[in-house]
XYZ file of C-alpha atoms in Angstrom:
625
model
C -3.524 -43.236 -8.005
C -6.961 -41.719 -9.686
C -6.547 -37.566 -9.430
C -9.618 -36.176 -10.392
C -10.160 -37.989 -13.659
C -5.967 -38.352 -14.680
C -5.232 -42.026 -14.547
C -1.654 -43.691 -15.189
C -1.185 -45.301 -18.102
C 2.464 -46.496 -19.768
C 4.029 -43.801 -21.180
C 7.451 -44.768 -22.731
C 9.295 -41.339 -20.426
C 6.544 -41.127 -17.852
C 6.892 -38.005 -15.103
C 8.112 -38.337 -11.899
C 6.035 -35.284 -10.993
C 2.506 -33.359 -12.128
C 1.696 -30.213 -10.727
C -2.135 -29.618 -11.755
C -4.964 -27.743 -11.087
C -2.682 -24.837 -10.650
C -2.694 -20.902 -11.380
C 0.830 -20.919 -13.138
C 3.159 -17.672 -14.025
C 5.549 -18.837 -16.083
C 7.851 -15.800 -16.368
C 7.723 -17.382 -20.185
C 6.259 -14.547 -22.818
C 5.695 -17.653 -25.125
C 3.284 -19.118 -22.789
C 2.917 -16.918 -19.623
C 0.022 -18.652 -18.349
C -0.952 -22.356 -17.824
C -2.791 -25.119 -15.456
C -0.559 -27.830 -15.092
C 2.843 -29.054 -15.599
C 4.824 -32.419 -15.491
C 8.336 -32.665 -14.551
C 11.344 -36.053 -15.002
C 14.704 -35.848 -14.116
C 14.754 -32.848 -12.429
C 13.755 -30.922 -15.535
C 10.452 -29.272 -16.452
C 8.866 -31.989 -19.475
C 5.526 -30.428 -20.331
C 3.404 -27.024 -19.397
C -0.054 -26.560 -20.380
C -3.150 -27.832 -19.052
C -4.485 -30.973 -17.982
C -4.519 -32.438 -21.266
C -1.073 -32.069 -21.635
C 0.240 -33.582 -18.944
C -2.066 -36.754 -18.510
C -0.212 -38.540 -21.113
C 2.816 -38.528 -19.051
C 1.620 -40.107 -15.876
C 1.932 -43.228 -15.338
C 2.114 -45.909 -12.714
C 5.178 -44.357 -10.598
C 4.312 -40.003 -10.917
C 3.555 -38.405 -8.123
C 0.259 -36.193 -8.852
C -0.228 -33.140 -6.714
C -3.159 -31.056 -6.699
C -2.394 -27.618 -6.616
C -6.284 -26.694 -5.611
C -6.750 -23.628 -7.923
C -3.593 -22.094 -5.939
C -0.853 -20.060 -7.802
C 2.022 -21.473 -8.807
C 5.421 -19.447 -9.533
C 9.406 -20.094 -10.501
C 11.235 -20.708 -7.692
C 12.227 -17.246 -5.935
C 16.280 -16.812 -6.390
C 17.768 -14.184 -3.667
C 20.363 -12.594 -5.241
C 22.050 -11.162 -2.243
C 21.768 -13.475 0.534
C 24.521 -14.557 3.137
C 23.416 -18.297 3.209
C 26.181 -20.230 3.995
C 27.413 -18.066 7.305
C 23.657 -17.803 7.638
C 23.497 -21.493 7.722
C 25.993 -21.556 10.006
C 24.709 -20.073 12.695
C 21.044 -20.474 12.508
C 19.924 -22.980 14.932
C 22.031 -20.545 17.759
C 20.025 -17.294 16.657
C 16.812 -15.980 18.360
C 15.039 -15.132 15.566
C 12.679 -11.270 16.058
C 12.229 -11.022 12.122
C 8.321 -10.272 12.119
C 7.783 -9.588 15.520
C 5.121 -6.910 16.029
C 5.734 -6.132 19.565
C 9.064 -5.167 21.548
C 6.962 -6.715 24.541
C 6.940 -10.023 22.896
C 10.529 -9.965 21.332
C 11.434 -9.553 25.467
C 9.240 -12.174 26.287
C 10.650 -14.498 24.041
C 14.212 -13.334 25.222
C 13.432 -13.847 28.824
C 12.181 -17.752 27.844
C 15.489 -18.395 26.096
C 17.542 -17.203 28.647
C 15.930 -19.411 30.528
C 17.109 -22.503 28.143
C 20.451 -21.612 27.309
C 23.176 -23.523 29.627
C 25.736 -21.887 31.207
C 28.560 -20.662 28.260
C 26.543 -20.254 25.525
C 24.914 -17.025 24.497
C 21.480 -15.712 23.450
C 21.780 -13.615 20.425
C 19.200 -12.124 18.235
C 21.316 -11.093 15.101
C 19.345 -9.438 12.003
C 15.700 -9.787 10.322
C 14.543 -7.225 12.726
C 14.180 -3.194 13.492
C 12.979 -1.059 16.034
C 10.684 0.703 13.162
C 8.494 -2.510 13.183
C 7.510 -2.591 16.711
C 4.791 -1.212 18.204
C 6.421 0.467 20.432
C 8.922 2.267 18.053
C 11.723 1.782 20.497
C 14.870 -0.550 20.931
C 15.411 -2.494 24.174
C 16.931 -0.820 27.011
C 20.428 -2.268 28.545
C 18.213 -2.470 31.956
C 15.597 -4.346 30.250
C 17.873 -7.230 28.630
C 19.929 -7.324 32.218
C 16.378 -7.797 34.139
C 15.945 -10.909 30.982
C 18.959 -12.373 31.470
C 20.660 -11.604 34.342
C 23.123 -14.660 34.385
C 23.070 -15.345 30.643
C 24.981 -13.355 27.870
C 22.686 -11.835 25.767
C 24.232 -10.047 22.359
C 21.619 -7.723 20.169
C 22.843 -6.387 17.277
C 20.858 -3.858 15.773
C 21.087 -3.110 11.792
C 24.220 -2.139 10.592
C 24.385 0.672 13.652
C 24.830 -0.730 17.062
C 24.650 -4.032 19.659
C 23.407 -3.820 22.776
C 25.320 -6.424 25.741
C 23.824 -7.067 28.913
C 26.417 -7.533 31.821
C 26.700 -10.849 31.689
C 27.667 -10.588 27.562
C 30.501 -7.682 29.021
C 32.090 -10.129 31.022
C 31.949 -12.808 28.258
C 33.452 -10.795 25.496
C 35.879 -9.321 27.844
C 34.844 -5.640 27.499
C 36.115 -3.578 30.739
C 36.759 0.109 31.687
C 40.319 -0.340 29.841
C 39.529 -1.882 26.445
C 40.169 0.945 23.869
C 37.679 2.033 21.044
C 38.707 0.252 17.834
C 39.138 2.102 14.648
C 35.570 2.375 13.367
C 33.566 1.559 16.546
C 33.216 2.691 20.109
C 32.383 1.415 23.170
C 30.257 3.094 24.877
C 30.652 4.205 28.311
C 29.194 5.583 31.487
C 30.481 8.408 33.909
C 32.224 5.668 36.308
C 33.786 4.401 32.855
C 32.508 1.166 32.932
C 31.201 -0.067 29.335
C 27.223 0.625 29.635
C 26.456 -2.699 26.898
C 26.002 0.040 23.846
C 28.474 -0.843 21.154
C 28.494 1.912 17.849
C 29.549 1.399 14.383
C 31.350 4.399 13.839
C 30.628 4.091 11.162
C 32.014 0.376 9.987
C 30.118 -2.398 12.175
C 33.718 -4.756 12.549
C 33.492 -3.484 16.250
C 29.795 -5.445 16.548
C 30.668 -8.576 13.943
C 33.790 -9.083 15.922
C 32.202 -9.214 19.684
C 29.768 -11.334 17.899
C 32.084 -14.242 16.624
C 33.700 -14.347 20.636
C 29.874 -16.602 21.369
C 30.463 -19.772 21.111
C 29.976 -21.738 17.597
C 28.980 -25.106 16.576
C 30.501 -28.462 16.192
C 30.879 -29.837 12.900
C 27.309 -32.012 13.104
C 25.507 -29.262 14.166
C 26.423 -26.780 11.423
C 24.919 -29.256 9.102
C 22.181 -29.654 10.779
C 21.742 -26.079 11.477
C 22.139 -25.249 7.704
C 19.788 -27.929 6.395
C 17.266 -26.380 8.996
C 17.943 -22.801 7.930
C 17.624 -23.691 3.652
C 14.295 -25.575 4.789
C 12.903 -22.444 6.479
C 14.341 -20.726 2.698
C 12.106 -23.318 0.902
C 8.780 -22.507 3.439
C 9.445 -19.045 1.657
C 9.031 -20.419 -1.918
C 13.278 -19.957 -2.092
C 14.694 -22.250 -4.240
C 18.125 -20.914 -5.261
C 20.454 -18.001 -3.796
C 23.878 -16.683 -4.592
C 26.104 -16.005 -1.663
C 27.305 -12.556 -1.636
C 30.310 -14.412 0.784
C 31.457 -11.695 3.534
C 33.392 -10.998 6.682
C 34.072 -13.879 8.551
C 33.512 -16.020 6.201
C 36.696 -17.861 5.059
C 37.153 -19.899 1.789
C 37.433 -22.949 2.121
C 36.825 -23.695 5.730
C 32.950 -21.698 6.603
C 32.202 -23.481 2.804
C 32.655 -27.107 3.808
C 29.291 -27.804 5.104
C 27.579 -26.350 2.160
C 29.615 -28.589 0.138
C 29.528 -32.038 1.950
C 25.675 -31.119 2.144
C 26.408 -31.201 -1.776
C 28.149 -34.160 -2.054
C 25.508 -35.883 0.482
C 22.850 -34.929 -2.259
C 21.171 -32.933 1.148
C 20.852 -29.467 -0.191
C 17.438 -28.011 -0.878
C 18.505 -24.625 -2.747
C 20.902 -24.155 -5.217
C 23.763 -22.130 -3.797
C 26.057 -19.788 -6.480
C 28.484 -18.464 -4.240
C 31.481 -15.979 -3.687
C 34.903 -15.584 -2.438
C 36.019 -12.672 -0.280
C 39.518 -12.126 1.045
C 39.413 -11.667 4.285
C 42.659 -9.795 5.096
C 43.259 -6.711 4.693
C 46.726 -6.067 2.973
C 46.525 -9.565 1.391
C 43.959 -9.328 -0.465
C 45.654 -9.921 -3.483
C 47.781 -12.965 -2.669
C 44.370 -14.181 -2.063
C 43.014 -13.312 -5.164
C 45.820 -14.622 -7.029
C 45.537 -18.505 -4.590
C 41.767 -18.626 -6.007
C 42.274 -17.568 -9.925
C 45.020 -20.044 -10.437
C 43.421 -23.156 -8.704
C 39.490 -22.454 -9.514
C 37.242 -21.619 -12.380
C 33.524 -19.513 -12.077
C 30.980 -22.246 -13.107
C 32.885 -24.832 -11.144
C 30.609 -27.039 -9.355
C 27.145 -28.217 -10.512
C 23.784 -26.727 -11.182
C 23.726 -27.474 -6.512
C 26.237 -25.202 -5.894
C 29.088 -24.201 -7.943
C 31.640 -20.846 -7.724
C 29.771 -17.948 -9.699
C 33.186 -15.452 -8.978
C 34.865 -12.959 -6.185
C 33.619 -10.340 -3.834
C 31.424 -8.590 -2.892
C 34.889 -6.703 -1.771
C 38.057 -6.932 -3.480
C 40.018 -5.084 -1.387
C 39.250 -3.766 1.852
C 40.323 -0.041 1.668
C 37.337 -0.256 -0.966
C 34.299 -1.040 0.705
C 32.337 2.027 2.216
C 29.887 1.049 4.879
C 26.092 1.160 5.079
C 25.190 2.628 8.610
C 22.926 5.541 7.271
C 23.049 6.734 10.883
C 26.303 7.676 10.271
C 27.993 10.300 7.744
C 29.141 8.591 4.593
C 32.382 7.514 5.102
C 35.691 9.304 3.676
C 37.809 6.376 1.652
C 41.087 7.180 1.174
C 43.320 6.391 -2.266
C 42.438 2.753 -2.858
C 42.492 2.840 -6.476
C 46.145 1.453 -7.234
C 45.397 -1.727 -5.325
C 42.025 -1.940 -6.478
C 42.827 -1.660 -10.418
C 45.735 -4.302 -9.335
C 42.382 -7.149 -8.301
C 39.889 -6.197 -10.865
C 42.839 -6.600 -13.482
C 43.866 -9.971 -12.236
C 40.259 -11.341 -11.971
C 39.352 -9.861 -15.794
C 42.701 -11.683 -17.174
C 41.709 -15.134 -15.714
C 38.013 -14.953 -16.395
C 36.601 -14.142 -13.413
C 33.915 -12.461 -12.835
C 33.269 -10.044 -9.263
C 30.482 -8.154 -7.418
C 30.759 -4.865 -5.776
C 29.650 -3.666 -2.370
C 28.731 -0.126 -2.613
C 26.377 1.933 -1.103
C 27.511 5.408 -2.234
C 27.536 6.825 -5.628
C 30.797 8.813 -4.826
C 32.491 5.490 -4.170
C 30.888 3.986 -7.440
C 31.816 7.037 -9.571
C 35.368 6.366 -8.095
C 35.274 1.891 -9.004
C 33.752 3.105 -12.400
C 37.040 5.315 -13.519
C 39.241 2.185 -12.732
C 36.669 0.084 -14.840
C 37.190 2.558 -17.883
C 41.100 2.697 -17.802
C 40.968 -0.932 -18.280
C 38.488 -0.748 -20.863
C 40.560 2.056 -22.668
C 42.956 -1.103 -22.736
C 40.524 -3.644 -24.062
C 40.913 -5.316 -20.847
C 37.457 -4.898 -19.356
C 34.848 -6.090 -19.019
C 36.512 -9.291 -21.391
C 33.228 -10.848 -21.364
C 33.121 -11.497 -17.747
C 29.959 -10.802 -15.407
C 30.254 -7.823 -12.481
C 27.934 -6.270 -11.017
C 27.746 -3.249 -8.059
C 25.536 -3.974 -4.864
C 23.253 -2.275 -2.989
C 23.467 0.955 -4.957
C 21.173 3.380 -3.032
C 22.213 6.363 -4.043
C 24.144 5.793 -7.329
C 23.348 8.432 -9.558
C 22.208 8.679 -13.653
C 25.849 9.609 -14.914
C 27.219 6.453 -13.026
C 24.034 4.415 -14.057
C 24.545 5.633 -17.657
C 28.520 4.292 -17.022
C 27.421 0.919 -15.926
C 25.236 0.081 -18.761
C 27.952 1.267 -21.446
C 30.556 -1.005 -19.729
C 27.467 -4.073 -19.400
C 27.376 -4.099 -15.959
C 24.641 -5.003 -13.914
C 23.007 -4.195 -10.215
C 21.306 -6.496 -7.392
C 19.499 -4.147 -5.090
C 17.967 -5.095 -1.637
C 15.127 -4.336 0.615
C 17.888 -2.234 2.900
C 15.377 0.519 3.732
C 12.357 -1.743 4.162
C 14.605 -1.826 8.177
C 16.547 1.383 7.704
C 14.430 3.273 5.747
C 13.780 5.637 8.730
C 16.990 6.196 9.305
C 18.028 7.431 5.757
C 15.275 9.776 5.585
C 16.521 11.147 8.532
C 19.971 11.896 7.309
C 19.367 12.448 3.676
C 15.926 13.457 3.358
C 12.444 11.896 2.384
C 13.082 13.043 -1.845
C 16.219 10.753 -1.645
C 14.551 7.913 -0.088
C 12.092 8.335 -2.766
C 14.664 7.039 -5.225
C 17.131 4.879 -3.029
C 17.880 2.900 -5.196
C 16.862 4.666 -8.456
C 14.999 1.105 -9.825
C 12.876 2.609 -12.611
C 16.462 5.013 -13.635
C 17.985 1.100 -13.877
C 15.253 -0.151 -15.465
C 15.022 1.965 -18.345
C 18.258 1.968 -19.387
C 18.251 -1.817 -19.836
C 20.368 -3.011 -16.991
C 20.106 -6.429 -15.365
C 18.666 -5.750 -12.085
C 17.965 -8.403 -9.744
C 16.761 -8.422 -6.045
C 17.175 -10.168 -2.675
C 17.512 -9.118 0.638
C 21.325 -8.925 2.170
C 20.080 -11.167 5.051
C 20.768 -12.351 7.513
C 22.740 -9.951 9.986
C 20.313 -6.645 8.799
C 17.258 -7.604 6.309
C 15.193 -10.600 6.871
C 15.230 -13.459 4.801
C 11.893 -13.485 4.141
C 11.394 -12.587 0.486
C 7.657 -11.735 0.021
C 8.850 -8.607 2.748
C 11.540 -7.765 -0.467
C 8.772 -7.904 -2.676
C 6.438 -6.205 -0.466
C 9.098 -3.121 -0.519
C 9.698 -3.503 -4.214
C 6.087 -2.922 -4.699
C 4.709 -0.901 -2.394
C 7.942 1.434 -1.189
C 6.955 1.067 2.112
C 9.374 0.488 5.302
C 8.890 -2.034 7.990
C 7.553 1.054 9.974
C 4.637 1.588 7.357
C 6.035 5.209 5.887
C 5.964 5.131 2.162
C 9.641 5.950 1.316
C 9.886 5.483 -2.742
C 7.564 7.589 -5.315
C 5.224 6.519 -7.418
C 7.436 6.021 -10.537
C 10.402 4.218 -8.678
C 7.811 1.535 -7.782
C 7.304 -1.941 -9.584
C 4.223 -3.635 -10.923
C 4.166 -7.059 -9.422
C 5.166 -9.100 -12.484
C 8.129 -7.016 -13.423
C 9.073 -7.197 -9.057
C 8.726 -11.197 -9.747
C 11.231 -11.434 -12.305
C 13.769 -9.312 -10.358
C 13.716 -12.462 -7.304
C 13.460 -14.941 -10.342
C 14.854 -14.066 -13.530
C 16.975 -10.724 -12.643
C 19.358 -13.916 -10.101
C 19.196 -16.304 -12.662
C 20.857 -13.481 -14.924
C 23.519 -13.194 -12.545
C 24.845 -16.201 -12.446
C 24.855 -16.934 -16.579
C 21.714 -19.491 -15.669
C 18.759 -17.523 -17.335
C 18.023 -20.427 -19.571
C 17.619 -22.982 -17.448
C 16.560 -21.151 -14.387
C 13.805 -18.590 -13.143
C 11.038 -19.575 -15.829
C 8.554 -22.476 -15.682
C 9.221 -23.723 -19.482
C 10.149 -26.823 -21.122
C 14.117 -27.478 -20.264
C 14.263 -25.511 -17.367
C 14.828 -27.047 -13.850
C 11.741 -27.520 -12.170
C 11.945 -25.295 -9.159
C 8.611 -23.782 -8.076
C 6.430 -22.598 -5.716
C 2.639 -23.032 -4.665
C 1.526 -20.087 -2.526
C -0.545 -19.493 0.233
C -1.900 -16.639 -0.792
C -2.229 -15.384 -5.058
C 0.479 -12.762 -4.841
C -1.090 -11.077 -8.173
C -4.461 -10.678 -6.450
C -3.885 -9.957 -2.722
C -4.028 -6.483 -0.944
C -0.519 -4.860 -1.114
C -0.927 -5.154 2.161
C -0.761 -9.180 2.330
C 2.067 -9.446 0.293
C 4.532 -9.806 3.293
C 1.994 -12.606 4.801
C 2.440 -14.782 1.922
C 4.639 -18.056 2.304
C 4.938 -21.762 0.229
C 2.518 -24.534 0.514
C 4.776 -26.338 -1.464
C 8.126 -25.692 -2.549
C 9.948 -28.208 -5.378
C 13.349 -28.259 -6.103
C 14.740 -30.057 -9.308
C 11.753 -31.769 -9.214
C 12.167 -33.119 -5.215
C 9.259 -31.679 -3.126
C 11.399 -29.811 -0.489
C 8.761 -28.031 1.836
C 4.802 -28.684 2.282
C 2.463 -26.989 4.462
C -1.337 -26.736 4.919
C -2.901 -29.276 2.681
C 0.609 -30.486 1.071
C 2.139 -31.047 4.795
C 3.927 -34.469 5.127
C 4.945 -34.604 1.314
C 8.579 -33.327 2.010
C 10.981 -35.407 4.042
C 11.225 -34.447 7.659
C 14.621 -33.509 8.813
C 16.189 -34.268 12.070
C 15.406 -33.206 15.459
C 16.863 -29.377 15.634
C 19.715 -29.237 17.831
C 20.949 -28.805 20.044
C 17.979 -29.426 21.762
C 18.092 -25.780 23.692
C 18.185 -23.866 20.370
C 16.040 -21.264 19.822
C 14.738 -22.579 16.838
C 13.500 -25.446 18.674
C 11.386 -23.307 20.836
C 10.443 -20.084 18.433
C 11.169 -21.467 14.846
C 12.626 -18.628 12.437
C 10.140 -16.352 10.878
C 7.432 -15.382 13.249
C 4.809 -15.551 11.026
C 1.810 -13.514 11.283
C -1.811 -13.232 10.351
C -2.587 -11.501 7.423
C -4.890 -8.263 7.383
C -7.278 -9.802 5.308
C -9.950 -8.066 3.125
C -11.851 -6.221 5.980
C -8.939 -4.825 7.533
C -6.758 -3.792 4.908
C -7.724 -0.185 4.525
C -7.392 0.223 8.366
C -3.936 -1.340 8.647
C -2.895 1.104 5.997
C -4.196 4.085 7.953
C -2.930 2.801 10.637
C 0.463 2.871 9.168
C 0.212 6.214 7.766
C -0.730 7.627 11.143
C 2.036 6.394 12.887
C 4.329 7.935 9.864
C 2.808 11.146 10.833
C 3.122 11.077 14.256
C 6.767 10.321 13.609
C 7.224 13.513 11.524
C 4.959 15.792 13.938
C 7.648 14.412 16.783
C 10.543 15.913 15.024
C 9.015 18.873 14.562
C 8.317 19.094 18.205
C 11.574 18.020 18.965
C 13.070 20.893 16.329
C 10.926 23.570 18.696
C 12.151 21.950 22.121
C 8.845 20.890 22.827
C 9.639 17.044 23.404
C 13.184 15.446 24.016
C 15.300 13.481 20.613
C 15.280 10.600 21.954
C 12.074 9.919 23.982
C 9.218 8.478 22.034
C 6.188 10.067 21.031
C 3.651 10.169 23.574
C 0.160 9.491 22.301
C -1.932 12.380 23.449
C -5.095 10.126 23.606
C -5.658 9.320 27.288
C -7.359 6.016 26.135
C -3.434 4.982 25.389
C -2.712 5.348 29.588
């Protein structure tokens, strides 16, 4: 049909799909800047401007109007747990973007109402205390007055769940279950478990009472992970590599991300890892997956990009910054035995590590394989998280071409590592610019689901800005991005990852046309509207995967969400909420630097013995009663 003036005619390779009218970043220095684009076979066939494109529409392409709105490469999360997260999505009560502890409860108390006897309400990740109003966690007394009958499981960052009685009885906690290695059980003076469960420091303890809830039948993880990659394309998401995990088991949690493959179903390309899951056979593991599989096996859909992010478990430090960094023992021997069988057969492998000491420690069994000519053999690795890796090891990573994907950890524990480390470490946790400047590949996502929200434009918010969900500004000036170089971290910095920068992560001739329109201009809005920003329309390979606003209708609708008494059916994932907007910008941010104050003038009451640790600051304004 007639779109403002461009008319089909009968071009000999006509588009399947024009994208005009549009603000487009590229991410392409040759031409980082253009109006329109067409796209055919899943590839990207012309950029430019109208004129470029009208020639290749003819009877069959779809023309969309982008109404002067930007346009941007797909956004690729380079740390995201998408297949468990798929997995369990439709069962989750979602509090990522909640303002208010008052409504988080509210919405609680309605589910518990839903949920039929045996199942389980549980609100798992994309939230923190710090964003709440009311600065506070639930109380056990609160989520038993919720849910009285119904088990109710809150995990809480990487630090603690909280079980109502009800959840007790499910998971089978009583006055005689010991403290596991690494976690404990908290307890009143009758001895009776109170509900608090404590990573001490490793959260096993809270993942493992977690996986005694009930799970879903076969049907309904599909469903449940076709829902959860749509809600990934409302965010302008259209690829991710899976950073794998605990309980998640190659190849039994991956067969619903790969019949959604074979179905042609999936909406975001998946890269994705293998973790061995045992400790003590780690190896044998290792050794199964290098002889019978290849990195790069699959398609551009979803294909194996390598191993981790652990090798071996004696390895893997933790990440609960309420807790002292934890003491590893000897691990190397073990370790050098992994990364030496995955650099022989080709295989590439990301890191978990938090700590610099337990980088400095991976990095000297890294250089007494190099001293072999064994490593790196042309094979990808990377560390993760990185928060306080320091310039020796950073200057160590580039000389053995290693790379880093950091996450938005402190945007939801920010507070937290200030508190035990200090605000000058936060400042450069991790060091970005230090990364930056020596030339490394750095890429960004968000390590969601169970801590971080998925919600990407709250990554990019912290990228930008340094601030935490509670509104403190945690990272100085210098260790802060411009928004261009933030965008090609969650665009080109994945695409590097995976070996797919030429075909992925740029609008440009040849590359796959993945793309966003956006509700908002992400170069232009308030720093403060960054987080409010989502997809108007999201296009994957070409397919139009997501619409909203004036685009709503143009992607396929999916089936019903069930079961019918999810959560999702009631709350939907993201809690979305208004943007400041112009006028209130500058009050939202003093708002938000006010509360960070009052924060730090309670610990210095506390410090004096003038107020209690754990009570919450009392507003001194009697307008607050």
């Amino acid at each position: 049909m007639p779109v403002a003036g461009i008319r089909p005619g009968a071009p000999a390779r006509p588009a399947d799909l024009v994208v005009r009218n549009a603000k487009v970043h590229t991410n392409d220095p040759r031409r980082p800047r253009a109006t329109a684009l067409a796209v055919r076979d899943g590839v990207i066939q012309a950029v430019g401007d109208d004129a470029d494109v009208a020639p290749l529409v003819g009877p069959e392409t779809r023309v969309v109007d982008a109404l002067g709105r930007r346009a941007v490469p797909g956004l690729n999360d380079a740390h995201l747990h998408v297949i468990r997260g798929g997995l369990n999505y439709v069962l989750e009560l979602r509090w990522d973007g909640v303002p208010t502890l008052r409504e988080a409860l509210a919405m609680l108390r309605l589910q518990a109402e839903r949920t039929p006897p045996g199942q389980w309400v549980r609100v798992v990740g994309g939230w923190s205390a710090d964003q709440f109003a009311e600065r506070r966690l639930p109380t056990l007394a609160e989520l038993n007055a919720a849910a009285p009958d119904t088990p109710v499981f809150v995990l809480h960052l990487y630090q603690s769940a909280l079980l109502n009685r009800a959840a007790l009885r499910a998971a089978g906690f009583t006055r005689d279950t010991p403290d596991p290695a690494g976690g404990q059980i908290v307890r009143g003076h009758d001895g009776e478990p109170t509900g608090l469960l404590i990573a001490a420091p490793g959260a096993l303890l809270l993942y493992s009472t977690l996986a005694k809830a009930p799970t879903l039948d076969e049907a309904d993880r599909i469903g449940s992970t076709r829902h959860f990659l749509r809600e990934l394309n409302r965010f302008g998401l259209t690829s991710a590599i899976d950073a794998a995990g605990g309980f998640q088991s190659f190849p039994e949690n991956y067969g619903t991300v790969m019949e959604l493959a074979r179905r042609g179903e999936l909406t975001l390309r998946i890269a994705y890892h293998l973790f061995p899951q045992t400790a003590g056979q780690e190896l044998d593991d290792l050794t199964r997956w290098v002889n019978t599989l290849r990195p790069g096996d699959g398609d551009a859909w979803l294909r194996l990009n390598g191993a981790g992010e652990n090798l071996t478990w004696a390895a893997a430090d933790f990440e609960n910054f309420t807790e002292p960094r934890p003491q590893l023992g000897p691990y190397e021997a073990e370790f050098e035995k992994a990364v030496r069988l995955l650099t022989e057969h080709g295989w590439g492998f990301r890191l978990h590590a938090t700590y610099d000491e337990t980088i400095r420690r991976d990095l000297a069994v890294f250089e007494k394989l190099a001293a072999e000519g064994l490593f790196p053999h042309g094979n990808r690795w990377l560390f993760d998280h990185a928060e306080t890796v320091g310039p020796e090891s950073l200057d160590r990573i580039a000389a053995l071409g290693g790379a880093v994907s950091v996450q938005n950890r402190l945007s939801f524990q920010g507070e937290a590592f200030v508190s035990r480390y200090g605000a000058p470490a936060a400042a450069e946790a991790p060091p970005l610019r230090a990364m930056l400047d020596r030339g490394l590949t750095v890429a960004a996502g968000t390590d969601a689901t169970r801590v971080s929200s998925y919600n990407p434009w709250v990554a990019l918010h912290w990228l930008v800005s340094g601030r935490a969900v509670s509104g403190r500004r945690l990272a100085a000036g210098h260790n802060r991005l411009g928004r261009e170089q933030a965008l090609e971290l969650y665009t080109l910095g994945g695409a590097r990852l995976t070996g797919e920068e030429n075909v992925k992560g740029r609008l440009s001739v040849g590359s796959y046309a993945d793309l966003a329109l956006l509700s908002a201009d992400y170069f232009t809005v308030s720093e403060a509207d960054i987080p409010h920003i989502e997809s108007v329309l999201t296009v994957v390979g070409g397919r139009i995967v997501h619409g909203a606003q004036e685009h709503q209708g143009l992607a396929p609708d999916l089936p019903a969400v069930s079961p019918s008494w999810s959560p999702v059916a009631r709350f939907g994932g993201y809690h979305a909420t208004p943007a400041p907007g112009p006028a209130g910008v500058h009050q939202a941010e003093g708002v938000l630097e006010a509360v960070a104050a009052s924060g730090e003038q309670h610990a210095w009451r506390v410090a004096r013995g003038l107020a209690l640790p754990g009570q919450a600051p009392v507003p001194m304004d009697p307008c607050f009663f």
